[in-house]
mmCIF file of C-alpha atoms and ligand atoms in Angstrom:
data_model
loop_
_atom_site.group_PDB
_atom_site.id
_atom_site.type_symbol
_atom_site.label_atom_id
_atom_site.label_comp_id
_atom_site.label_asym_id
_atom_site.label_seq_id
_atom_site.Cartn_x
_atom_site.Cartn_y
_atom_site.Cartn_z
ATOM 1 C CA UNK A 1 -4.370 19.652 -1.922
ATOM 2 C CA UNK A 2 -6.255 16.808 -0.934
ATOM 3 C CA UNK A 3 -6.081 14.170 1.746
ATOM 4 C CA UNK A 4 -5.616 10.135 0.551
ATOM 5 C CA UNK A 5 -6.479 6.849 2.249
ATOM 6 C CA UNK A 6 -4.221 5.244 3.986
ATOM 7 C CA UNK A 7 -4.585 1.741 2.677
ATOM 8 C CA UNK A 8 -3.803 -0.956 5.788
ATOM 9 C CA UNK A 9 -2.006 -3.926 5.988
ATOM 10 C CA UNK A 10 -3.886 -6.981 3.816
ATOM 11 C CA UNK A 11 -4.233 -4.594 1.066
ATOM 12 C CA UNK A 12 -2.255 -6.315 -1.648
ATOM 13 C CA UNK A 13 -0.685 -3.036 -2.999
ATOM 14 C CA UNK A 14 1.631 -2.671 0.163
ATOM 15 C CA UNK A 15 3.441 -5.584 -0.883
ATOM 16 C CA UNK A 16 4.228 -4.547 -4.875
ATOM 17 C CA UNK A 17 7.050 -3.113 -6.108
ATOM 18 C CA UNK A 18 7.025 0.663 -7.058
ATOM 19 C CA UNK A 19 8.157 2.125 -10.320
ATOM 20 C CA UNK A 20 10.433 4.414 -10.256
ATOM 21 C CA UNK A 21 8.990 8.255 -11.412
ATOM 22 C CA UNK A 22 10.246 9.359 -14.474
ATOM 23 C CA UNK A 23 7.319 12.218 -15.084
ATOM 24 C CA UNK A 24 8.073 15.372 -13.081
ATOM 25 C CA UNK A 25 5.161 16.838 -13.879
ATOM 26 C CA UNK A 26 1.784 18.772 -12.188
ATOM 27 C CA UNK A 27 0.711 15.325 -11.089
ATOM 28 C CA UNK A 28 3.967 14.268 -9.314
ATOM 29 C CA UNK A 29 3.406 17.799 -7.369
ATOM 30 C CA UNK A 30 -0.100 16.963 -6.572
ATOM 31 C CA UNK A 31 0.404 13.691 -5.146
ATOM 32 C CA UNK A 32 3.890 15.133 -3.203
ATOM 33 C CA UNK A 33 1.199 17.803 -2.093
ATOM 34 C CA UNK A 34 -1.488 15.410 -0.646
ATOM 35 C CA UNK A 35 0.974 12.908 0.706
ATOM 36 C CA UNK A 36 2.287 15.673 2.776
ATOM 37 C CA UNK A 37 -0.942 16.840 3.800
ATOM 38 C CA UNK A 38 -2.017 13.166 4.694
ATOM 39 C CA UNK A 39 1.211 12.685 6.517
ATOM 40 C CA UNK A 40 0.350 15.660 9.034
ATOM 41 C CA UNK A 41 -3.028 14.777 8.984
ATOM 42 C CA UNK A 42 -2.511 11.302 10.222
ATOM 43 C CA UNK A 43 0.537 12.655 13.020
ATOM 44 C CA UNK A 44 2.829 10.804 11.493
ATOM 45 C CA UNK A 45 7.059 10.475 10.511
ATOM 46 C CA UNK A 46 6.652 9.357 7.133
ATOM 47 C CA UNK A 47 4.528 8.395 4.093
ATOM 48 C CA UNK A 48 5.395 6.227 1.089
ATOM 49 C CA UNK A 49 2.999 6.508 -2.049
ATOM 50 C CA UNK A 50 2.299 2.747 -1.789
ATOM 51 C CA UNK A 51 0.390 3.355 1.580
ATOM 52 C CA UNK A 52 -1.998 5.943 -0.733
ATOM 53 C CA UNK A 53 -1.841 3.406 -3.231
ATOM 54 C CA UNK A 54 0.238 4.811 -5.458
ATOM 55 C CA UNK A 55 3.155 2.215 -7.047
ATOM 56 C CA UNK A 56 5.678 5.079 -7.843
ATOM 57 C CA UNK A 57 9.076 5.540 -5.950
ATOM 58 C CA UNK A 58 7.973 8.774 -3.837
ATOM 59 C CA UNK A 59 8.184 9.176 -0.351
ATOM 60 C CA UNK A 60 7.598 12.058 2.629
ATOM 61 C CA UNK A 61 9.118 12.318 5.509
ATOM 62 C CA UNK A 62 8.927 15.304 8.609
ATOM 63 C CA UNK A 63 12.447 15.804 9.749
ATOM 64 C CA UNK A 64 11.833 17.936 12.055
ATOM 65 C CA UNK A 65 11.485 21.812 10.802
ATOM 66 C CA UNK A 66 10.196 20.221 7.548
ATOM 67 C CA UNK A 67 8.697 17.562 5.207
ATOM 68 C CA UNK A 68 10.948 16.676 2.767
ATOM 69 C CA UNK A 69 9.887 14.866 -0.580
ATOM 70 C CA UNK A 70 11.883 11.958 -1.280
ATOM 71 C CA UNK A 71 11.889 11.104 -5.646
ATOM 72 C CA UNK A 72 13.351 7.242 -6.861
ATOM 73 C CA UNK A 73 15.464 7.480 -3.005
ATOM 74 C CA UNK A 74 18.358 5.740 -2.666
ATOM 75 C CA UNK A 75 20.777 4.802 0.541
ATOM 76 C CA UNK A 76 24.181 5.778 -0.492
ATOM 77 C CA UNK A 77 25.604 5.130 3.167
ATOM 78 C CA UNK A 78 24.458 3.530 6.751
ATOM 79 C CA UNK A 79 26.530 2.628 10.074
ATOM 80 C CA UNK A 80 25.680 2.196 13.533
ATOM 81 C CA UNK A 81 23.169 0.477 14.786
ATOM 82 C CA UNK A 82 19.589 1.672 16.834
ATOM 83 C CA UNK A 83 17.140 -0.950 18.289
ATOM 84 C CA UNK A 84 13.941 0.939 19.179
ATOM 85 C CA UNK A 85 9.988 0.755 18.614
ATOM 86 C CA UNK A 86 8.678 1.292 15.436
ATOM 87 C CA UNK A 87 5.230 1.640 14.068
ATOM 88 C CA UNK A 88 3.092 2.063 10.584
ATOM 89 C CA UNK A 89 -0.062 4.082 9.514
ATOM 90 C CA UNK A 90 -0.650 1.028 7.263
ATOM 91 C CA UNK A 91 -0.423 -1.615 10.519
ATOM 92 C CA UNK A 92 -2.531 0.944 12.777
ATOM 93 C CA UNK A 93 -2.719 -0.198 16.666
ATOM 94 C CA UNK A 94 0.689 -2.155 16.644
ATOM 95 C CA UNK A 95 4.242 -1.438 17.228
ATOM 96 C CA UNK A 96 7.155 -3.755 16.985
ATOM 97 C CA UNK A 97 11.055 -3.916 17.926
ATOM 98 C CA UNK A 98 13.559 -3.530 14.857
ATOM 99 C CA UNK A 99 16.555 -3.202 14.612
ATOM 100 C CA UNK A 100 18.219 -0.387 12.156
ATOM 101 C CA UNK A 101 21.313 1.564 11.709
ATOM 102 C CA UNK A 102 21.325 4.481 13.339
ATOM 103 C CA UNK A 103 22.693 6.864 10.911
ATOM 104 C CA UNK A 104 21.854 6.714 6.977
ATOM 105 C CA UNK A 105 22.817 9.198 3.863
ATOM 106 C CA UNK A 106 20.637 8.452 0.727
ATOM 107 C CA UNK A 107 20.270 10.781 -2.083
ATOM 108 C CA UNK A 108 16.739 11.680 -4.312
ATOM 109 C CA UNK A 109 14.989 13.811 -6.786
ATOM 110 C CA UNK A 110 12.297 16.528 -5.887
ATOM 111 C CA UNK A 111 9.858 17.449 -7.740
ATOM 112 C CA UNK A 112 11.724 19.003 -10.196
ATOM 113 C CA UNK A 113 13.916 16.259 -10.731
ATOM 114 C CA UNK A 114 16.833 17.966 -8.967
ATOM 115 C CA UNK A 115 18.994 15.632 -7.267
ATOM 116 C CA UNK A 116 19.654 16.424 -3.017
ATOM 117 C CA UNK A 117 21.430 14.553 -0.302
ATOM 118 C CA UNK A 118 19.945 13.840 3.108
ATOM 119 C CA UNK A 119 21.348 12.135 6.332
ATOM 120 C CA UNK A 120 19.404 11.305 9.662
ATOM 121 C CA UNK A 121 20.503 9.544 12.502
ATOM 122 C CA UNK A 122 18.135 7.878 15.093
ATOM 123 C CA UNK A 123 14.342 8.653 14.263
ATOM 124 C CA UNK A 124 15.144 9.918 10.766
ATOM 125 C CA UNK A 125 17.063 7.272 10.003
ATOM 126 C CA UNK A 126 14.919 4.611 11.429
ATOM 127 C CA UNK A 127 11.904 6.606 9.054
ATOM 128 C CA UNK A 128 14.498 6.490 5.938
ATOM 129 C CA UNK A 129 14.737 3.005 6.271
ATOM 130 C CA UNK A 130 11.004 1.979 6.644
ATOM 131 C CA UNK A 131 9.880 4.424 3.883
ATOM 132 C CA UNK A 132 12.186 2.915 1.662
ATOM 133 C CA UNK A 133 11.414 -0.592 2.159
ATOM 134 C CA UNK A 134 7.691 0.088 1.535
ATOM 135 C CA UNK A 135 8.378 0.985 -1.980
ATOM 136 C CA UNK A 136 10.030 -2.520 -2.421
ATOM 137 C CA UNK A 137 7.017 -3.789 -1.099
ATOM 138 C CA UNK A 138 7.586 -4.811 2.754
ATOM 139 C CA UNK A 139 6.497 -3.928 5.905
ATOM 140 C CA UNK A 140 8.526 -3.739 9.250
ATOM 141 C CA UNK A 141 6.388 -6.033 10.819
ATOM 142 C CA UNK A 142 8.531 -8.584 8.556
ATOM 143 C CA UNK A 143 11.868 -7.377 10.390
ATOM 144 C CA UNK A 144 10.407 -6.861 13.966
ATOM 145 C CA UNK A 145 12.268 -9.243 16.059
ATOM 146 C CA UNK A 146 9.107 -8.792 18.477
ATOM 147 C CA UNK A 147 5.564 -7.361 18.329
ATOM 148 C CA UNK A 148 4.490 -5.214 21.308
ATOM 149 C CA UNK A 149 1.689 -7.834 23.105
ATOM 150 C CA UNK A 150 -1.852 -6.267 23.936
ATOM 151 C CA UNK A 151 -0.352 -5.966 27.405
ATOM 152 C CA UNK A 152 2.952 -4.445 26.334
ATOM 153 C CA UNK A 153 0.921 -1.771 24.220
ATOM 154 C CA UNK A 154 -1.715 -0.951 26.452
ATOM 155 C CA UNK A 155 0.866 0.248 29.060
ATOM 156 C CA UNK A 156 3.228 2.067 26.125
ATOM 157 C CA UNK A 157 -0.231 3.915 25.465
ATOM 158 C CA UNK A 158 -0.684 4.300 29.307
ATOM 159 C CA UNK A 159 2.906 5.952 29.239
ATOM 160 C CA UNK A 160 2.142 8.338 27.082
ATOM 161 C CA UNK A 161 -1.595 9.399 28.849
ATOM 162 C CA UNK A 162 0.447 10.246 31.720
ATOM 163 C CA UNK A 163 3.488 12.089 30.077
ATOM 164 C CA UNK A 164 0.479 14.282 28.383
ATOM 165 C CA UNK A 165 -1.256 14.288 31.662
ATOM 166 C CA UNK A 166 2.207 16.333 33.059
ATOM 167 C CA UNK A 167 2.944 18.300 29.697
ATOM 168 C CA UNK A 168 -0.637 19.809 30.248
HETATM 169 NI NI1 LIG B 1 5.075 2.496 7.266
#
């Protein structure tokens, strides 16, 4: 396993299109392998192989108790509706409001091809959603109804100082 580069936003390659895989094969594996690596590396929710630029539909995200690895995804279902703060390893130092559904069932191959279910509500659905959009090329920052200000962020980052400050 290896790590990747996170590419950032301005890098043409997070606005393309991804393929869809249709090798399951050592390679798939490896890059499933690194992406997860990269993901835990970096602290984050979720990973699409765009942001490691990669143009295949593959995408990682930690629910929780695992990673899961997410092959050509697809939402099959989504209701409710969540407005929260969202962020992006590719837009690093930024978070905006958006607006999702709170709770979303899409189906997707492993790395064996094998077809699985998943459903999330809140975070994991909010992560299903922005994974997925990356491999059709677009960012959040397109559907944030408003960017956090320097202001706005500094404090959210002052929040969290202090919550760590009590945890410790
Ligand atoms: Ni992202």
């Amino acid at each position: 396993m290896a790590l990747r580069k996170i590419i950032t936003v301005g890098n043409p390659t997070l606005n393309k299109t991804c393929r869809p895989v249709t090798n399951f094969d050592e390679r798939l594996a490896t890059l499933i392998d690194d992406m997860k690596e990269t993901l835990i590396q970096a602290n984050g929710v979720g990973l699409a192989a765009p942001q490691v630029s990669v143009l295949r539909r593959v995408v990682v995200v930690d629910i929780g108790d695992e990673i899961i690895e997410l092959v050509n995804p697809r939402i099959l279902e989504q209701s409710g509706e969540q407005d929260g703060l969202e962020g992006c390893l590719s837009v690093p130092g930024q978070y905006g409001q958006v607006k999702r559904p709170n709770y979303v069932k899409l189906e997707a191959q492993d790395r064996n091809g094998d077809w699985y279910e998943y459903e999330g509500e809140e975070l994991i659905a909010r992560c299903f959603c922005h994974e997925l959009e990356h491999l059709d090329g677009h960012l959040y920052t397109e559907k944030a109804y408003h960017m956090l200000t320097e202001e706005e962020y500094e404090a959210l980052m002052h929040a969290d100082e202090e919550e760590a400050e009590e945890q410790a």
